[in-house]
Coordinates of N, CA and C in Angstrom, one line a residue:
X1 N -176.4 -50.1 -98.1 CA -177.5 -49.4 -97.1 C -178.2 -51.5 -96.6
X2 N -178.1 -51.9 -97.0 CA -178.9 -53.5 -96.7 C -177.5 -53.7 -96.1
X3 N -176.6 -53.6 -95.9 CA -175.5 -54.2 -95.2 C -175.3 -56.3 -95.4
X4 N -175.3 -56.1 -97.0 CA -175.2 -57.3 -97.3 C -173.6 -57.6 -98.4
X5 N -173.3 -57.1 -97.8 CA -171.5 -57.3 -98.8 C -170.8 -58.2 -97.9
X6 N -171.2 -58.5 -96.8 CA -170.7 -59.7 -96.0 C -171.4 -60.9 -95.5
X7 N -170.9 -61.9 -95.4 CA -171.7 -63.0 -94.8 C -172.6 -62.2 -93.4
X8 N -171.9 -62.1 -92.8 CA -172.4 -61.5 -91.2 C -173.9 -60.8 -91.8
X9 N -173.7 -59.8 -92.8 CA -174.7 -58.9 -93.1 C -175.6 -59.8 -93.9
X10 N -175.9 -60.9 -94.6 CA -176.7 -61.8 -94.9 C -177.6 -62.2 -93.8
X11 N -176.5 -63.3 -92.7 CA -176.9 -63.4 -91.3 C -177.8 -62.3 -91.0
X12 N -177.8 -61.4 -90.9 CA -178.5 -60.4 -89.7 C -179.4 -59.8 -91.0
X13 N -179.4 -60.2 -92.5 CA -180.7 -59.3 -93.2 C -181.6 -59.9 -92.9
X14 N -183.0 -58.8 -92.7 CA -184.6 -59.1 -92.3 C -185.3 -58.2 -93.4
X15 N -186.8 -59.0 -93.3 CA -187.4 -57.7 -94.1 C -188.4 -57.0 -93.8
X16 N -189.3 -56.5 -94.1 CA -189.7 -55.1 -93.4 C -190.5 -56.0 -91.9
X17 N -191.4 -57.3 -92.0 CA -191.7 -57.8 -91.2 C -190.9 -58.6 -90.0
X18 N -189.9 -58.0 -90.2 CA -188.3 -59.0 -89.1 C -188.0 -60.4 -89.4
X19 N -188.4 -60.8 -90.3 CA -188.0 -62.6 -91.0 C -187.3 -62.0 -91.7
X20 N -186.6 -63.7 -92.0 CA -185.8 -63.7 -93.0 C -186.5 -64.2 -94.4
X21 N -185.9 -64.5 -95.4 CA -186.3 -64.8 -96.7 C -186.5 -66.2 -96.2
X22 N -187.7 -67.3 -96.7 CA -186.7 -68.8 -96.8 C -185.9 -69.3 -97.7
X23 N -186.0 -68.4 -98.8 CA -184.7 -69.2 -99.6 C -183.2 -68.5 -98.8
X24 N -182.9 -67.3 -98.1 CA -181.9 -67.2 -97.3 C -182.1 -68.2 -96.3
X25 N -182.9 -68.3 -95.6 CA -182.4 -69.3 -94.1 C -181.9 -70.6 -94.6
X26 N -182.3 -71.2 -95.8 CA -182.2 -72.3 -96.5 C -180.5 -72.6 -96.6
X27 N -180.2 -71.2 -97.1 CA -179.0 -71.1 -97.9 C -177.7 -70.8 -97.2
X28 N -178.3 -70.1 -95.8 CA -177.5 -70.1 -94.7 C -177.7 -71.6 -94.1
X29 N -178.5 -72.3 -93.9 CA -178.6 -73.3 -93.5 C -177.7 -74.5 -94.2
X30 N -178.1 -74.4 -95.1 CA -177.1 -75.3 -96.0 C -175.5 -75.0 -95.7
X31 N -175.0 -73.4 -95.9 CA -173.2 -73.7 -95.6 C -173.2 -73.9 -94.1
X32 N -173.9 -73.8 -93.3 CA -173.2 -74.2 -91.8 C -173.7 -76.2 -92.3
X33 N -174.2 -76.5 -92.5 CA -174.2 -77.6 -92.6 C -172.9 -78.3 -93.5
X34 N -172.2 -77.9 -94.6 CA -171.3 -78.0 -95.4 C -170.0 -77.5 -94.6
X35 N -170.3 -76.4 -93.7 CA -168.9 -76.2 -93.2 C -168.6 -77.1 -91.9
X36 N -169.7 -77.7 -91.3 CA -169.8 -78.7 -90.4 C -169.3 -79.9 -90.7
X37 N -169.5 -79.9 -91.9 CA -168.9 -81.7 -92.6 C -168.0 -81.5 -93.0
X38 N -167.3 -80.3 -93.4 CA -165.7 -80.0 -93.5 C -164.9 -80.3 -92.1
X39 N -165.5 -79.4 -91.4 CA -164.7 -79.8 -90.1 C -164.6 -81.0 -89.5
X40 N -166.3 -81.8 -89.6 CA -165.7 -83.5 -89.4 C -164.7 -84.1 -90.6
X41 N -164.7 -83.9 -91.5 CA -163.8 -84.1 -91.9 C -162.2 -83.9 -91.8
X42 N -161.9 -82.7 -91.5 CA -160.5 -82.5 -90.9 C -160.7 -82.9 -89.8
X43 N -161.5 -83.0 -88.7 CA -161.1 -83.7 -87.4 C -161.0 -85.3 -87.8
X44 N -161.7 -86.0 -88.3 CA -161.1 -87.5 -89.0 C -160.0 -87.8 -89.5
X45 N -159.8 -87.0 -91.0 CA -158.2 -86.6 -91.3 C -157.4 -86.8 -90.3
X46 N -157.6 -85.9 -89.1 CA -156.4 -85.4 -88.3 C -156.1 -86.6 -87.7
X47 N -157.0 -87.4 -87.2 CA -156.9 -88.1 -86.3 C -156.2 -90.2 -87.7
X48 N -157.0 -89.8 -88.3 CA -156.6 -91.1 -89.4 C -155.3 -90.7 -89.9
X49 N -154.9 -89.7 -90.2 CA -153.5 -89.1 -90.7 C -152.7 -88.5 -90.0
X50 N -153.0 -88.1 -88.7 CA -152.2 -87.7 -87.3 C -150.9 -88.3 -87.3
X51 N -150.9 -89.5 -87.1 CA -149.4 -89.9 -86.6 C -148.3 -89.7 -87.7
X52 N -146.9 -89.9 -87.3 CA -146.0 -89.8 -87.8 C -145.2 -90.7 -87.9
X53 N -144.9 -91.2 -89.5 CA -144.6 -92.8 -90.0 C -143.4 -92.3 -90.1
X54 N -142.7 -93.2 -89.7 CA -140.8 -93.2 -89.9 C -140.8 -94.6 -90.5
X55 N -140.6 -94.6 -91.6 CA -140.1 -95.6 -92.9 C -138.6 -95.4 -93.1
X56 N -137.7 -96.3 -93.1 CA -136.0 -96.1 -93.2 C -135.9 -96.0 -94.8
X57 N -134.9 -95.4 -94.7 CA -134.4 -95.4 -96.2 C -134.1 -96.7 -96.9
X58 N -133.5 -97.4 -96.4 CA -133.4 -98.9 -97.4 C -134.5 -99.6 -97.1
X59 N -135.8 -99.1 -96.7 CA -136.9 -100.1 -96.8 C -137.0 -101.1 -98.2
X60 N -136.7 -99.9 -99.3 CA -137.3 -100.5 -100.8 C -136.1 -101.5 -100.7
X61 N -135.2 -101.1 -100.3 CA -134.1 -102.4 -100.8 C -134.2 -103.2 -99.9
X62 N -134.6 -102.9 -98.6 CA -134.9 -104.5 -97.7 C -135.8 -105.1 -98.7
X63 N -136.8 -104.5 -98.7 CA -138.0 -105.3 -99.2 C -137.7 -106.0 -100.7
X64 N -137.0 -105.5 -101.4 CA -136.2 -106.5 -102.5 C -135.3 -107.6 -102.1
X65 N -134.2 -107.0 -101.2 CA -133.1 -108.3 -101.0 C -134.5 -109.6 -100.1
X66 N -135.6 -109.1 -99.5 CA -136.2 -110.2 -98.9 C -137.0 -110.9 -100.0
X67 N -137.1 -110.4 -101.1 CA -138.1 -110.9 -102.2 C -136.9 -112.1 -102.8
X68 N -135.8 -111.3 -103.2 CA -134.4 -112.5 -103.1 C -134.2 -113.6 -103.0
X69 N -134.4 -113.3 -101.3 CA -134.2 -114.7 -100.7 C -135.3 -115.0 -100.1
X70 N -136.2 -114.7 -100.5 CA -137.6 -115.8 -100.4 C -137.6 -116.8 -101.2
X71 N -137.0 -115.8 -102.7 CA -137.3 -116.9 -104.1 C -136.3 -117.9 -104.2
X72 N -135.0 -117.6 -103.2 CA -134.0 -118.7 -102.9 C -134.5 -120.0 -102.3
X73 N -135.3 -119.1 -101.1 CA -136.0 -120.3 -100.0 C -136.5 -121.2 -101.2
X74 N -137.4 -120.6 -101.8 CA -138.5 -121.5 -102.5 C -137.9 -122.1 -103.6
X75 N -136.8 -122.0 -104.4 CA -136.1 -122.7 -104.7 C -135.3 -123.6 -104.6
X76 N -135.0 -123.6 -103.1 CA -134.3 -124.6 -102.1 C -135.4 -125.9 -102.0
X77 N -137.0 -125.4 -101.5 CA -137.5 -126.1 -101.3 C -138.2 -126.6 -102.0
X78 N -138.3 -126.5 -103.0 CA -138.7 -127.3 -104.1 C -138.0 -128.5 -104.4
X79 N -136.9 -128.7 -103.9 CA -135.3 -130.0 -103.9 C -136.0 -131.1 -103.1
X80 N -135.7 -132.1 -103.4 CA -135.5 -133.0 -101.9 C -134.5 -132.8 -100.9
X81 N -135.0 -132.7 -99.7 CA -134.2 -132.3 -98.6 C -134.2 -132.9 -97.7
X82 N -133.4 -133.4 -96.9 CA -133.9 -134.1 -95.2 C -135.1 -133.0 -94.5
X83 N -135.9 -134.0 -93.2 CA -137.0 -133.2 -92.8 C -136.4 -131.7 -92.2
X84 N -135.6 -132.3 -91.8 CA -134.8 -131.3 -90.5 C -134.5 -129.8 -91.6
X85 N -133.7 -130.5 -92.4 CA -133.4 -128.9 -92.9 C -134.5 -128.6 -93.7
X86 N -135.5 -129.1 -94.2 CA -136.8 -128.6 -95.0 C -137.6 -127.8 -94.1
X87 N -137.5 -128.1 -92.5 CA -137.8 -127.6 -91.7 C -137.5 -126.4 -91.4
X88 N -136.3 -126.4 -91.0 CA -135.6 -125.4 -91.0 C -135.7 -123.9 -92.1
X89 N -135.8 -124.1 -93.6 CA -135.7 -123.4 -94.3 C -137.0 -123.1 -94.2
X90 N -138.3 -123.9 -94.1 CA -139.8 -123.5 -93.8 C -139.3 -122.5 -92.9
X91 N -139.3 -122.4 -91.7 CA -139.2 -121.4 -91.0 C -138.8 -120.0 -91.2
X92 N -137.6 -120.3 -91.7 CA -136.8 -119.0 -92.4 C -137.8 -118.4 -93.7
X93 N -138.3 -119.2 -94.3 CA -139.0 -118.9 -94.9 C -140.5 -118.0 -94.6
X94 N -140.9 -118.5 -93.2 CA -142.0 -117.8 -92.9 C -142.2 -116.3 -92.3
X95 N -140.5 -116.6 -91.2 CA -140.3 -115.2 -91.1 C -140.1 -114.2 -92.2
X96 N -139.1 -114.4 -93.4 CA -138.8 -113.3 -93.9 C -139.9 -112.9 -94.3
X97 N -141.0 -114.0 -95.0 CA -142.6 -113.4 -95.3 C -142.9 -112.4 -94.7
X98 N -143.2 -112.9 -93.2 CA -143.6 -111.7 -92.2 C -143.0 -110.4 -92.8
X99 N -141.8 -110.3 -92.3 CA -141.1 -109.2 -92.2 C -141.0 -108.1 -93.6
X100 N -141.0 -109.0 -94.7 CA -141.4 -108.4 -96.0 C -142.5 -107.9 -95.9
X101 N -143.7 -108.8 -95.5 CA -145.3 -108.1 -95.2 C -145.1 -106.7 -94.6
X102 N -144.9 -107.1 -93.4 CA -144.3 -105.6 -92.2 C -143.8 -104.5 -93.2
X103 N -143.0 -104.7 -93.1 CA -142.0 -103.4 -94.4 C -142.9 -103.0 -95.3
X104 N -143.6 -104.1 -96.1 CA -144.6 -103.5 -97.1 C -145.8 -102.7 -97.0
X105 N -146.5 -103.0 -95.6 CA -147.4 -102.3 -94.8 C -146.8 -101.0 -94.6
X106 N -145.4 -101.4 -93.8 CA -145.1 -100.0 -93.7 C -144.4 -98.5 -94.3
X107 N -144.8 -99.1 -95.7 CA -143.9 -98.2 -96.7 C -145.4 -97.6 -97.0
X108 N -146.5 -98.7 -97.5 CA -147.6 -98.0 -98.1 C -148.4 -97.1 -97.1
X109 N -148.4 -97.7 -96.0 CA -148.4 -96.5 -94.7 C -147.9 -94.9 -94.6
X110 N -147.0 -95.1 -95.1 CA -145.8 -93.9 -95.1 C -146.1 -93.3 -96.4
X111 N -146.0 -93.6 -97.2 CA -146.6 -93.0 -98.4 C -148.1 -92.5 -98.5
X112 N -148.8 -93.0 -97.8 CA -150.2 -92.6 -97.8 C -150.5 -91.1 -97.0
X113 N -149.6 -91.7 -95.8 CA -149.8 -90.5 -94.8 C -148.7 -89.0 -95.4
X114 N -147.9 -89.5 -96.3 CA -147.0 -88.3 -96.8 C -148.0 -87.6 -97.8
X115 N -148.7 -88.1 -98.9 CA -149.4 -87.6 -99.9 C -150.3 -87.0 -98.7
X116 N -150.9 -87.1 -98.3 CA -152.2 -86.4 -97.1 C -151.7 -85.3 -97.0
X117 N -150.3 -85.3 -96.3 CA -149.9 -84.3 -95.5 C -149.4 -83.3 -96.6
X118 N -149.0 -83.6 -97.8 CA -148.6 -82.8 -99.2 C -149.9 -82.3 -99.6
X119 N -151.3 -82.9 -100.0 CA -152.4 -82.2 -100.1 C -152.6 -81.0 -99.0
X120 N -153.0 -81.1 -97.9 CA -153.4 -80.6 -96.9 C -152.2 -79.1 -97.2
X121 N -151.0 -79.5 -97.2 CA -150.1 -78.3 -97.5 C -150.5 -77.5 -98.7
X122 N -150.5 -78.2 -99.7 CA -151.0 -77.7 -100.9 C -152.1 -77.1 -100.8
X123 N -153.5 -77.3 -100.5 CA -154.6 -76.7 -100.2 C -154.4 -75.6 -99.6
X124 N -153.8 -75.3 -98.3 CA -153.3 -74.4 -97.2 C -153.0 -73.1 -97.8
X125 N -151.7 -73.6 -99.1 CA -151.1 -72.7 -99.8 C -152.1 -71.9 -100.9
X126 N -152.8 -72.5 -101.2 CA -153.6 -72.3 -102.3 C -154.8 -71.4 -101.7
X127 N -155.1 -71.0 -100.6 CA -156.4 -70.9 -99.9 C -155.7 -69.4 -99.5

């Protein structure tokens, strides 16, 4: 009779004097605010996690290889060496350390984005 079987029915509901009850207005306003927050968060997530990250299959192995190479360079630098050779080894160490850091960051970001996409897919399937 009152048409309150749907959300639209509640939105259209009026008392005899043509007004909505205060509790209904507040509940509808709260729902709209929550929907707006979810929409903003989804848009933010789309921007934040929208990129496609391409992390090579050999990234983990390459990181492990670089760690071993860095350990070897550190060991070599701990010994007494001629200045020129020491400088070359230090330059190699800096380059390998930078590459390792870059690969680790790419791997971390790839895992984060993949997890986010998985959770969004899972949520979509549940709903």
